Each structure stands twice: as structure tokens, then as C-alpha cells.
mmCIF file of N, CA, C and O and ligand atoms in Angstrom:
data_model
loop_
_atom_site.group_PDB
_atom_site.id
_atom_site.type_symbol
_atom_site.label_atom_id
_atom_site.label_comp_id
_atom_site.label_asym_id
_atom_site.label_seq_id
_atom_site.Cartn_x
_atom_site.Cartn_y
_atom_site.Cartn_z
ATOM 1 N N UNK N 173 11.066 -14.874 37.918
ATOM 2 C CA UNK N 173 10.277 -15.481 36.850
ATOM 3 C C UNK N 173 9.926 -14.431 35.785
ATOM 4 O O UNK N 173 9.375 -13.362 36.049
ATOM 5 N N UNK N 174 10.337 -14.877 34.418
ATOM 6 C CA UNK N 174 9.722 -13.842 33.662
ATOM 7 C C UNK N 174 8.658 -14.148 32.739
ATOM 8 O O UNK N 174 8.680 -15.114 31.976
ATOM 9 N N UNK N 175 7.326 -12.946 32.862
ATOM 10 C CA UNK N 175 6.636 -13.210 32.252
ATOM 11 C C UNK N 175 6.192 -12.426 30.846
ATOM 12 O O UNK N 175 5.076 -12.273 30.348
ATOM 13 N N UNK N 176 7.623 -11.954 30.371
ATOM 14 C CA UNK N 176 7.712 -10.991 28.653
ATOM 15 C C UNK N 176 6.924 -12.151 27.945
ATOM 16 O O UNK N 176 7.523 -13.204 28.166
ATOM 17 N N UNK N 177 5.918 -12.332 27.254
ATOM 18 C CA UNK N 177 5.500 -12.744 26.191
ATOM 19 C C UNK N 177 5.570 -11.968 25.063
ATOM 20 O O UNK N 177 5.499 -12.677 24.059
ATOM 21 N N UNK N 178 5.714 -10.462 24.748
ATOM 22 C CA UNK N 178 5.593 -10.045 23.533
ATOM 23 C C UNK N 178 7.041 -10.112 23.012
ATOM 24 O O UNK N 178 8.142 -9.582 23.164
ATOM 25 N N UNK N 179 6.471 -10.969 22.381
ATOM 26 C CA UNK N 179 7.533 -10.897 20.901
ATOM 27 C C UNK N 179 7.349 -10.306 19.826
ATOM 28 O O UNK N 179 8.368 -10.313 19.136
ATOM 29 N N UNK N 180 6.547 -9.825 19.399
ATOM 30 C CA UNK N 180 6.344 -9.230 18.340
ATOM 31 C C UNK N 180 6.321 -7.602 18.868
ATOM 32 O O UNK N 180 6.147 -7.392 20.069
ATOM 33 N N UNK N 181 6.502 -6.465 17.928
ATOM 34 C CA UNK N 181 6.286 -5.278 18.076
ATOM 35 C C UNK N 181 4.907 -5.147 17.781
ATOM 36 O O UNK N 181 4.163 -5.940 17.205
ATOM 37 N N UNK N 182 4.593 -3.634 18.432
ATOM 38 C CA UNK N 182 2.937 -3.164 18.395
ATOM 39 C C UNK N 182 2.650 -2.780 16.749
ATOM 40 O O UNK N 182 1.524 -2.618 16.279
ATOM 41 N N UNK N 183 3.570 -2.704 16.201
ATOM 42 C CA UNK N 183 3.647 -2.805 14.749
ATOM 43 C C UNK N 183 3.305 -4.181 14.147
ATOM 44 O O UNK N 183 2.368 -4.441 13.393
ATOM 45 N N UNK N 184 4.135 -4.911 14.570
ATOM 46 C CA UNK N 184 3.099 -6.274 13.595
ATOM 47 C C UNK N 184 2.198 -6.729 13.912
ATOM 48 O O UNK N 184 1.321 -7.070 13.118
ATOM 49 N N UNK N 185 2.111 -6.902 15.375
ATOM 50 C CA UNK N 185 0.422 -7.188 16.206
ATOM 51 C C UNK N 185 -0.874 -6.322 15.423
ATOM 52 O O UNK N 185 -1.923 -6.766 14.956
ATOM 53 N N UNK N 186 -0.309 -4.795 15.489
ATOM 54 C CA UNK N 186 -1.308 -4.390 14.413
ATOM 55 C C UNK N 186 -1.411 -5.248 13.039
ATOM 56 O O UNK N 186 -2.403 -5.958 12.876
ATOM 57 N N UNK N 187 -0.608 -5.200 12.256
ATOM 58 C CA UNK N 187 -0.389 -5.223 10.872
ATOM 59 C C UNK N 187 -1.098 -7.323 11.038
ATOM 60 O O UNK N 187 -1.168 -8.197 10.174
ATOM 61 N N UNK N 188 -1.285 -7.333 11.804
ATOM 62 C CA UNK N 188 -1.889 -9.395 11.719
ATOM 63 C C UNK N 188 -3.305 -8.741 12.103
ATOM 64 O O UNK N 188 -4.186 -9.023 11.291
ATOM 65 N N UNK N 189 -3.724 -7.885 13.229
ATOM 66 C CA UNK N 189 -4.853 -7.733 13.319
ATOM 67 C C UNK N 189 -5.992 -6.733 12.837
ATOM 68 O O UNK N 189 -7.135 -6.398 13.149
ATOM 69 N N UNK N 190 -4.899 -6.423 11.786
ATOM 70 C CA UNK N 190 -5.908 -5.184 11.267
ATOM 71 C C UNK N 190 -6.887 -5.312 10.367
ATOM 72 O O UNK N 190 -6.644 -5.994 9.372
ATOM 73 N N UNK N 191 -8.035 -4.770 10.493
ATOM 74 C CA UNK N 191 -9.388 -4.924 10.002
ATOM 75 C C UNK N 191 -9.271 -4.870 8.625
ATOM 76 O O UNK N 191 -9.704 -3.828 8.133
ATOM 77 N N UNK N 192 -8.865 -5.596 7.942
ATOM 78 C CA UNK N 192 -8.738 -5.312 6.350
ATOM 79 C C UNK N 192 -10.117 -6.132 5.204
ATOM 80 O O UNK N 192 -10.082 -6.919 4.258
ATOM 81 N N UNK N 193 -11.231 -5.386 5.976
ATOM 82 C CA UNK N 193 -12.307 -5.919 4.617
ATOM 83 C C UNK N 193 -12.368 -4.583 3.406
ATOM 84 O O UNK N 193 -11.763 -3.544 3.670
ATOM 85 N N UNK N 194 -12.822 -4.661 2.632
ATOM 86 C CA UNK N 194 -12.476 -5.800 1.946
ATOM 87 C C UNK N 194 -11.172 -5.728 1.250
ATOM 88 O O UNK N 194 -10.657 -4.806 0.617
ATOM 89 N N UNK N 195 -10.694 -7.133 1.568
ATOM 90 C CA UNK N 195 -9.002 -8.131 1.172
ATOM 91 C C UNK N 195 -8.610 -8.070 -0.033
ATOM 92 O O UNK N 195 -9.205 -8.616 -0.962
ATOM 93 N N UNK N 196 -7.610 -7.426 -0.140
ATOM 94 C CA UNK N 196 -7.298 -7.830 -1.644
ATOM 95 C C UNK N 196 -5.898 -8.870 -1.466
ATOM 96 O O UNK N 196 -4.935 -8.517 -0.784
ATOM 97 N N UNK N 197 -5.953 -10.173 -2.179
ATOM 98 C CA UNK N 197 -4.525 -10.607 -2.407
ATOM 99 C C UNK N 197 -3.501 -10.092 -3.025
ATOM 100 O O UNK N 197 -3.921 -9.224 -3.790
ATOM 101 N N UNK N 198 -2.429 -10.186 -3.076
ATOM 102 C CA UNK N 198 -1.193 -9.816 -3.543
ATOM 103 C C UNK N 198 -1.232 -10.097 -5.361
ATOM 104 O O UNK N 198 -0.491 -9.506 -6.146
ATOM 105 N N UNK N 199 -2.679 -11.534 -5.903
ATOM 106 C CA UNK N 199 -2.458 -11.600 -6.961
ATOM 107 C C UNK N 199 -3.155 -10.185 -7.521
ATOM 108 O O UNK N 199 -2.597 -9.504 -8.381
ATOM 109 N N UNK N 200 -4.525 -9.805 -6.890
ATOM 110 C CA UNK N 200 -5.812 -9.204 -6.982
ATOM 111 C C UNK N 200 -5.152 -7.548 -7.528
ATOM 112 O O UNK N 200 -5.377 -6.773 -8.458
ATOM 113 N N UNK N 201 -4.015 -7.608 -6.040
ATOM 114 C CA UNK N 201 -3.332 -6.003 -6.563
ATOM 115 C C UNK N 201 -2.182 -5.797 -7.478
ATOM 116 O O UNK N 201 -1.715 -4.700 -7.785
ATOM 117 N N UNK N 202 -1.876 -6.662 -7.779
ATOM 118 C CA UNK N 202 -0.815 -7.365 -9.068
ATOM 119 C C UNK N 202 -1.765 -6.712 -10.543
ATOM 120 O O UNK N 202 -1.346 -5.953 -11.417
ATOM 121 N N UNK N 203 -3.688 -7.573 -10.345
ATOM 122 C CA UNK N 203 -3.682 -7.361 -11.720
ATOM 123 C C UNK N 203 -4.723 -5.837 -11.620
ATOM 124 O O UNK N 203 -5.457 -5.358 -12.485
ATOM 125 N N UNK N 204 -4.492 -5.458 -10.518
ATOM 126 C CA UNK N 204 -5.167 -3.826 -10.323
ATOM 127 C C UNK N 204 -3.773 -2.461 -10.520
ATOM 128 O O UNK N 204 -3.903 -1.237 -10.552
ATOM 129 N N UNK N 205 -2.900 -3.057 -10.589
ATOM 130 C CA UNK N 205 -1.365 -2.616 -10.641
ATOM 131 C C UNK N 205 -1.969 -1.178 -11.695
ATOM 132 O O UNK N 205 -2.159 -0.068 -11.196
ATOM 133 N N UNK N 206 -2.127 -1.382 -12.701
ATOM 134 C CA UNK N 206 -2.065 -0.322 -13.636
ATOM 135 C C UNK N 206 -2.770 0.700 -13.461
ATOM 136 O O UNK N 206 -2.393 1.872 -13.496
ATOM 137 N N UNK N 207 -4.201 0.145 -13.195
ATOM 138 C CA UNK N 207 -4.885 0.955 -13.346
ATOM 139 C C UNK N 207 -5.313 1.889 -11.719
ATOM 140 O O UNK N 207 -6.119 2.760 -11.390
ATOM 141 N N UNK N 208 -4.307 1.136 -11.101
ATOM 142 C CA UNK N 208 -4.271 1.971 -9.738
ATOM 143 C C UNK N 208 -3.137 3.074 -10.010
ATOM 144 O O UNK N 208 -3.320 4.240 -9.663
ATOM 145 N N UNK N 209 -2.236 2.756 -10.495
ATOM 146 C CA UNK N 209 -0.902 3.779 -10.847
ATOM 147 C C UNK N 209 -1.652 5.017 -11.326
ATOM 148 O O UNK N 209 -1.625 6.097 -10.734
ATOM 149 N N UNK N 210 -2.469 4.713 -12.690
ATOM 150 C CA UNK N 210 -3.347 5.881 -13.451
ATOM 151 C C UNK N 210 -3.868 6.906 -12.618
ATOM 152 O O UNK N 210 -3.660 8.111 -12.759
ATOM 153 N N UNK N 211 -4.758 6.197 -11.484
ATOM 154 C CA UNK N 211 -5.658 6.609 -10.510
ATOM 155 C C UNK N 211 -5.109 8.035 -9.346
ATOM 156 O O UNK N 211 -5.308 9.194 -8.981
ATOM 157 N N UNK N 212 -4.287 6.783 -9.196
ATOM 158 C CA UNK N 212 -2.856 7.749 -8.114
ATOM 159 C C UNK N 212 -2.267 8.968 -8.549
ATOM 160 O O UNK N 212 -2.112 10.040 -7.964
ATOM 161 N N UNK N 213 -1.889 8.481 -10.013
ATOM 162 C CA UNK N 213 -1.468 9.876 -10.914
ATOM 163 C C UNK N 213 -2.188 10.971 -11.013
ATOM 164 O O UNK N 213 -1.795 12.131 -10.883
ATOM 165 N N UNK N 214 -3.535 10.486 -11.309
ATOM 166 C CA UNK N 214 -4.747 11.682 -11.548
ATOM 167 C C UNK N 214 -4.627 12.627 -10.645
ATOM 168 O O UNK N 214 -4.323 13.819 -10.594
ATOM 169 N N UNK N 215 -5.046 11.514 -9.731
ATOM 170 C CA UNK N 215 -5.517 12.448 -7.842
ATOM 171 C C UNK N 215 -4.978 11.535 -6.901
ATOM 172 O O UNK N 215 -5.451 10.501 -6.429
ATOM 173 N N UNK N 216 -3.665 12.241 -6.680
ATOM 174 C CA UNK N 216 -2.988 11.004 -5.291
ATOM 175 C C UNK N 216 -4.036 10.971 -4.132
ATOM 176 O O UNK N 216 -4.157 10.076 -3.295
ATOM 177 N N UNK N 217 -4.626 11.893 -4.221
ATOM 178 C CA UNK N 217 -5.735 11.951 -2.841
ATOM 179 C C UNK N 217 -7.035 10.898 -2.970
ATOM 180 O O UNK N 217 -7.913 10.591 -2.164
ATOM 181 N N UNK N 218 -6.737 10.455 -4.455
ATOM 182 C CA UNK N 218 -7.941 9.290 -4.249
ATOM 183 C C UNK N 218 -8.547 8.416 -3.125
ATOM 184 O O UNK N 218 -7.764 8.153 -2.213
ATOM 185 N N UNK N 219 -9.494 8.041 -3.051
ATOM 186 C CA UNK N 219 -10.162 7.050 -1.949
ATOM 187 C C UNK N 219 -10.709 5.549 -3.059
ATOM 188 O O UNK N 219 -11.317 4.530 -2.733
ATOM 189 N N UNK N 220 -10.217 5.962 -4.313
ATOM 190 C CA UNK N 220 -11.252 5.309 -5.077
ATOM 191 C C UNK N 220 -11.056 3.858 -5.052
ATOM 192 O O UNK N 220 -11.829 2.904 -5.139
ATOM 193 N N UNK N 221 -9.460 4.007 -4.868
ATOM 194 C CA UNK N 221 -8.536 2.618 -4.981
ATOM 195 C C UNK N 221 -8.514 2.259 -2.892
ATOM 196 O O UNK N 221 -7.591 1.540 -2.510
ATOM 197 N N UNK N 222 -9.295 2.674 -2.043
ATOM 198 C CA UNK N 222 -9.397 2.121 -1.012
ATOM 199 C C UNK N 222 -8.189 0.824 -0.687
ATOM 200 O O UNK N 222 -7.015 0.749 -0.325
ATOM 201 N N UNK N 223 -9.456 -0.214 -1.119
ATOM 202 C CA UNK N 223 -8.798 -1.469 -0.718
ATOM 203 C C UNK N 223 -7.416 -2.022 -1.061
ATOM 204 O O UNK N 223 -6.695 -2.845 -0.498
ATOM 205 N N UNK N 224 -7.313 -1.428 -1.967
ATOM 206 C CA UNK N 224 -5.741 -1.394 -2.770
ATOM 207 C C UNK N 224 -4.866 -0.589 -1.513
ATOM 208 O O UNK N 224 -3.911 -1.219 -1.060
ATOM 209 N N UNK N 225 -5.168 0.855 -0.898
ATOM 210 C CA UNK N 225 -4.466 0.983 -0.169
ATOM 211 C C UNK N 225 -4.092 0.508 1.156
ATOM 212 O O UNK N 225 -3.054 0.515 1.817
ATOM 213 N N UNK N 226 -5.491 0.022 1.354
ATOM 214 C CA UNK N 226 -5.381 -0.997 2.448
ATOM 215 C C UNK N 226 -4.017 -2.284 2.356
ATOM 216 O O UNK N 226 -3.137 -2.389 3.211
ATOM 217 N N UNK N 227 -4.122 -3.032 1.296
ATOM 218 C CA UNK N 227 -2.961 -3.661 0.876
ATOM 219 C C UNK N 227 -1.654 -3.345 1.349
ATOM 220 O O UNK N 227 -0.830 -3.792 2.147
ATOM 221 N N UNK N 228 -1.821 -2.154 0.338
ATOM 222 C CA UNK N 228 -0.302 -1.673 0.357
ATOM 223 C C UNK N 228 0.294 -1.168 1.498
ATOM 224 O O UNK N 228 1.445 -0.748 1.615
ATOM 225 N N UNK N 229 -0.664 -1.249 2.410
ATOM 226 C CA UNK N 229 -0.210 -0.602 4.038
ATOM 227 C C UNK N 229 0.338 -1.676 4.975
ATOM 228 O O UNK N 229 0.972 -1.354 5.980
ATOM 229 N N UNK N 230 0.043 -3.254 4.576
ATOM 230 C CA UNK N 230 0.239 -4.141 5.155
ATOM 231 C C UNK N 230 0.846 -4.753 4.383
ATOM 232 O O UNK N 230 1.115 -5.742 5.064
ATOM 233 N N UNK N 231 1.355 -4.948 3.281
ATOM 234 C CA UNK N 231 2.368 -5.422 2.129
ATOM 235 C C UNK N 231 3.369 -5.006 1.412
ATOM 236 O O UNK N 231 3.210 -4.738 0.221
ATOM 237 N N UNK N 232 4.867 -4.857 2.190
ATOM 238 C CA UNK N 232 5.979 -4.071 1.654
ATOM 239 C C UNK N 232 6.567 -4.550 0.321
ATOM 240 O O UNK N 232 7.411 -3.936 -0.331
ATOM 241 N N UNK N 233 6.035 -5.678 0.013
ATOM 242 C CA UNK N 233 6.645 -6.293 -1.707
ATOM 243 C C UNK N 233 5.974 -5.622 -2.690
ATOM 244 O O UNK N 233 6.541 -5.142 -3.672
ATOM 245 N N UNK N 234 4.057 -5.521 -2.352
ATOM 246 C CA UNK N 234 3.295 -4.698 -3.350
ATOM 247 C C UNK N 234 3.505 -2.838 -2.943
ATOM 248 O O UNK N 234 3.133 -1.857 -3.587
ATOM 249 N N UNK N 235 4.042 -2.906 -1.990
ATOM 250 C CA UNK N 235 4.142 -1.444 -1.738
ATOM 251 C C UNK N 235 5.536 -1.236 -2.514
ATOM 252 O O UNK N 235 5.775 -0.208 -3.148
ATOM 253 N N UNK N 236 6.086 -1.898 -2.445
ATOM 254 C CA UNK N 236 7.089 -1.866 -3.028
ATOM 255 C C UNK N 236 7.188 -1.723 -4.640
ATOM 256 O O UNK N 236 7.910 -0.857 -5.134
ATOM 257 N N UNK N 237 6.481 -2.551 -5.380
ATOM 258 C CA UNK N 237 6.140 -2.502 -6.531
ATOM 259 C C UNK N 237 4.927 -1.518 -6.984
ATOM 260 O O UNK N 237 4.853 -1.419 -8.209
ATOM 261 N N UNK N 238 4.360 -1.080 -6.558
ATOM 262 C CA UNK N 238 3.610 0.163 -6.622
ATOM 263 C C UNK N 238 3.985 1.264 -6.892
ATOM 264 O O UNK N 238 3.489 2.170 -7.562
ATOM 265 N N UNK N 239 5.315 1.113 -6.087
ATOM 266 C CA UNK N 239 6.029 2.697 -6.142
ATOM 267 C C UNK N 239 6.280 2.603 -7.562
ATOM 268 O O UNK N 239 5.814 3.377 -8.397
ATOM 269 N N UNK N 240 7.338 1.232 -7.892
ATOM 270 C CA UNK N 240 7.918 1.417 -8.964
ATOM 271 C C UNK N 240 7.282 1.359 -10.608
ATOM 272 O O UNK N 240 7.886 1.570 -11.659
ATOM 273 N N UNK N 241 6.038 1.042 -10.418
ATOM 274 C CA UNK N 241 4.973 1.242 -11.030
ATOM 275 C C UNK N 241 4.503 2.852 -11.445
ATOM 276 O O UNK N 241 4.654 3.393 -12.541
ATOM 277 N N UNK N 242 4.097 3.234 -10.628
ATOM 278 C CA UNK N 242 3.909 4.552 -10.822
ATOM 279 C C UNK N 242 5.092 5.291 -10.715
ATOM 280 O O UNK N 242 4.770 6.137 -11.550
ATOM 281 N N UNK N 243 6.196 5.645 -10.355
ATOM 282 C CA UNK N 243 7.661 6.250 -10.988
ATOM 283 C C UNK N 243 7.343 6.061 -12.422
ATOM 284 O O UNK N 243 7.248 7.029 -13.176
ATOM 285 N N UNK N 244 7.126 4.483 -12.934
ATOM 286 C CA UNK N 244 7.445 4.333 -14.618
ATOM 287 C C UNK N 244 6.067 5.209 -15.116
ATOM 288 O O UNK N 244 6.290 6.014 -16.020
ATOM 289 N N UNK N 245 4.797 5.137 -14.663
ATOM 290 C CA UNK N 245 4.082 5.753 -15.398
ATOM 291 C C UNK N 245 4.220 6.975 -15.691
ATOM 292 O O UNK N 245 4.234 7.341 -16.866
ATOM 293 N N UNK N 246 4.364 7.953 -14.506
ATOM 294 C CA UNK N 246 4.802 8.993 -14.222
ATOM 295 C C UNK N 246 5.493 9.153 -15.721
ATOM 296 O O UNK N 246 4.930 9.383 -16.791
ATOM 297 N N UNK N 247 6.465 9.015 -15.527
ATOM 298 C CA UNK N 247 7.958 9.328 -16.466
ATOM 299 C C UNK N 247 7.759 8.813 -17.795
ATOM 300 O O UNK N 247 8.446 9.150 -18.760
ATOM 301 N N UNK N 248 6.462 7.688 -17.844
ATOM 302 C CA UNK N 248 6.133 7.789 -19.609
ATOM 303 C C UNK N 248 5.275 8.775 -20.017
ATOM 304 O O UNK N 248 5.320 9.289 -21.135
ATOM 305 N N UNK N 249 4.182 9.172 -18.808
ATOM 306 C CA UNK N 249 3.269 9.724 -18.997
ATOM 307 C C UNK N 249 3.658 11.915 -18.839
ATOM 308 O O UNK N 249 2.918 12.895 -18.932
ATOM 309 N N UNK N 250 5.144 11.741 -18.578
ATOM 310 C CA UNK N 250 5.654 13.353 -18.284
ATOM 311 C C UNK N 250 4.768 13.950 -17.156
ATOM 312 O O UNK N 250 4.491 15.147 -17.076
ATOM 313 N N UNK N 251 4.357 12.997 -16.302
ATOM 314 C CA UNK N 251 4.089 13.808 -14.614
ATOM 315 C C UNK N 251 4.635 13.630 -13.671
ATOM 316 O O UNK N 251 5.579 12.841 -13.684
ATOM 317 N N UNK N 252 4.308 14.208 -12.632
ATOM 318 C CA UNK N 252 5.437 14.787 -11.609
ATOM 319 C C UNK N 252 4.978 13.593 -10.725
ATOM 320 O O UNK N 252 3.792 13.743 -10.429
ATOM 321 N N UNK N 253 5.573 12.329 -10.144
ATOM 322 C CA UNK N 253 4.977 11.391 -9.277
ATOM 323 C C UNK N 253 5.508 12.005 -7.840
ATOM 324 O O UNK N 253 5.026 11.306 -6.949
ATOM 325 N N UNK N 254 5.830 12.422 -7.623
ATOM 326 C CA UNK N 254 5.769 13.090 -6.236
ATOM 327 C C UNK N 254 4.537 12.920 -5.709
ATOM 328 O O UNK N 254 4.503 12.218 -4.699
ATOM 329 N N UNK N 255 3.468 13.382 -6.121
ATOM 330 C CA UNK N 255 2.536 13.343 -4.905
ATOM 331 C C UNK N 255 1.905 12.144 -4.684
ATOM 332 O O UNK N 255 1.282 11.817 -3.674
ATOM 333 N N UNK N 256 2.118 11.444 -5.780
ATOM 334 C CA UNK N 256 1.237 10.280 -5.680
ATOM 335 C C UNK N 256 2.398 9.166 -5.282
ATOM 336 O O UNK N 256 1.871 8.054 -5.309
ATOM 337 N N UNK N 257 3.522 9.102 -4.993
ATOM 338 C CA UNK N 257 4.496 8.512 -4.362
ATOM 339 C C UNK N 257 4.540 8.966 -2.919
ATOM 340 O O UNK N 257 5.005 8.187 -2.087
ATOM 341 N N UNK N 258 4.083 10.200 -2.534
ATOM 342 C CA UNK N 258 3.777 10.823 -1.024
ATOM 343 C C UNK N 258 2.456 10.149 -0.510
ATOM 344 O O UNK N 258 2.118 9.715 0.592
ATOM 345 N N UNK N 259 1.906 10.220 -1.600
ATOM 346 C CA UNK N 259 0.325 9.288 -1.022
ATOM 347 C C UNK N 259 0.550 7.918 -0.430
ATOM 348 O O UNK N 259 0.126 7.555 0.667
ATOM 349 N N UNK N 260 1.396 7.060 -1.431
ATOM 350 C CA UNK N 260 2.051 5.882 -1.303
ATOM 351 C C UNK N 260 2.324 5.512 0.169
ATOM 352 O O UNK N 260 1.631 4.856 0.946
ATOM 353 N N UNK N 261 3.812 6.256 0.387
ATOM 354 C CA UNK N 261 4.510 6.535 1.532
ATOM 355 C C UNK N 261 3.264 6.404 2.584
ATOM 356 O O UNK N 261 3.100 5.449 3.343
ATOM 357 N N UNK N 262 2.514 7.425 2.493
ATOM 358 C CA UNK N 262 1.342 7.707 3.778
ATOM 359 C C UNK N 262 0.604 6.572 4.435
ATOM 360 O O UNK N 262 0.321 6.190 5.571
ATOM 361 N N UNK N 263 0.352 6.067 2.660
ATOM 362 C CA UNK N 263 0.025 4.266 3.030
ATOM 363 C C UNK N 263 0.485 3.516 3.832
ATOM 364 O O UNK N 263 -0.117 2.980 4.762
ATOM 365 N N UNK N 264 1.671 3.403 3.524
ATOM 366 C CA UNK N 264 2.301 2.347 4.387
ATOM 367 C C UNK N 264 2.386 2.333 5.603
ATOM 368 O O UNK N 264 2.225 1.380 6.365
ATOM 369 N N UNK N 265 2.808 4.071 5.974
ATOM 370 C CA UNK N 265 3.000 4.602 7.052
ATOM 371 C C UNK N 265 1.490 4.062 8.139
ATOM 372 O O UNK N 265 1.533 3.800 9.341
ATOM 373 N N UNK N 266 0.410 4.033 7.332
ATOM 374 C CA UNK N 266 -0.854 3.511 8.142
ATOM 375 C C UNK N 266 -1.334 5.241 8.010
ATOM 376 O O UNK N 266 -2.395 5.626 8.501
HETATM 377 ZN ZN1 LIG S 1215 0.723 -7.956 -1.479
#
């Protein structure tokens, strides 16, 4: 008799049960998009944008678009997005 119930990896079990107050929706970090890129740029080490990173740790479409967000600022703005694309990364990573 088998009794495997997990289907899911310890990766998404986290990522459904993780403590995410306070929530931002996918629209919320859509219209925080810019001015989180700015933020990131300044000081990738920010905390300021929190909940935003919270997001982006559990959302590979806005993590996704984040990156490419800040790449473009970066490169209008002539800074080096490396670190704040390493910050990114870290995000997701949890
Ligand atoms: Zn999202």
C-alpha cells in the first residue's frame, strides 16, 4: 500500500505557505515597478521596498519583469545593475 501523498516539492509547499503580510498583488507591484527599480539602483541592499521583495520571491513573471526593468533603468540611467540584479536573484532565491 502506498502512502506518498507529497506531490508537491518542499519548494512550493513553502512558496503557498509562506507568511507574506503585507501582500502585494501582481497589479500593486506592476504600478510600484519604477520606483522600486530607482530604489534597487540606489542601494540594492534596500529593505525599503520589503514587501515588493517579498513578491518577487514568490512570483517568477514579476521577478521576471523586475529584472528587466531595472537592466533598462540601469542602462538609461549609465549604472552598473549588477548589484541590484544580485539583490534580485537573492530574492527569489528566498
Ligand atoms: Zn506577481
Amino acid at each position: 500500500m502506498s502512502t506518498n501523498r507529497s506531490h508537491l516539492s518542499d519548494e512550493a509547499v513553502r512558496a503557498l505557505t509562506l507568511s507574506t503580510e503585507p501582500w502585494l498583488s501582481c497589479e500593486d507591484c506592476f504600478a510600484l515597478s519604477d520606483e522600486f527599480a530607482e530604489l534597487v539602483l540606489a542601494d540594492p541592499r534596500t529593505e525599503a521596498m520589503g514587501p515588493m521583495f517579498v513578491h518577487l520571491s514568490a512570483c517568477p513573471a514579476c521577478a521576471e519583469e523586475a529584472e528587466s526593468l531595472v537592466a533598462l533603468v540601469a542602462e538609461t540611467a549609465g549604472v552598473d545593475a549588477t548589484p541590484a540584479l544580485a539583490r534580485l536573484h537573492a530574492a527569489h532565491r528566498g
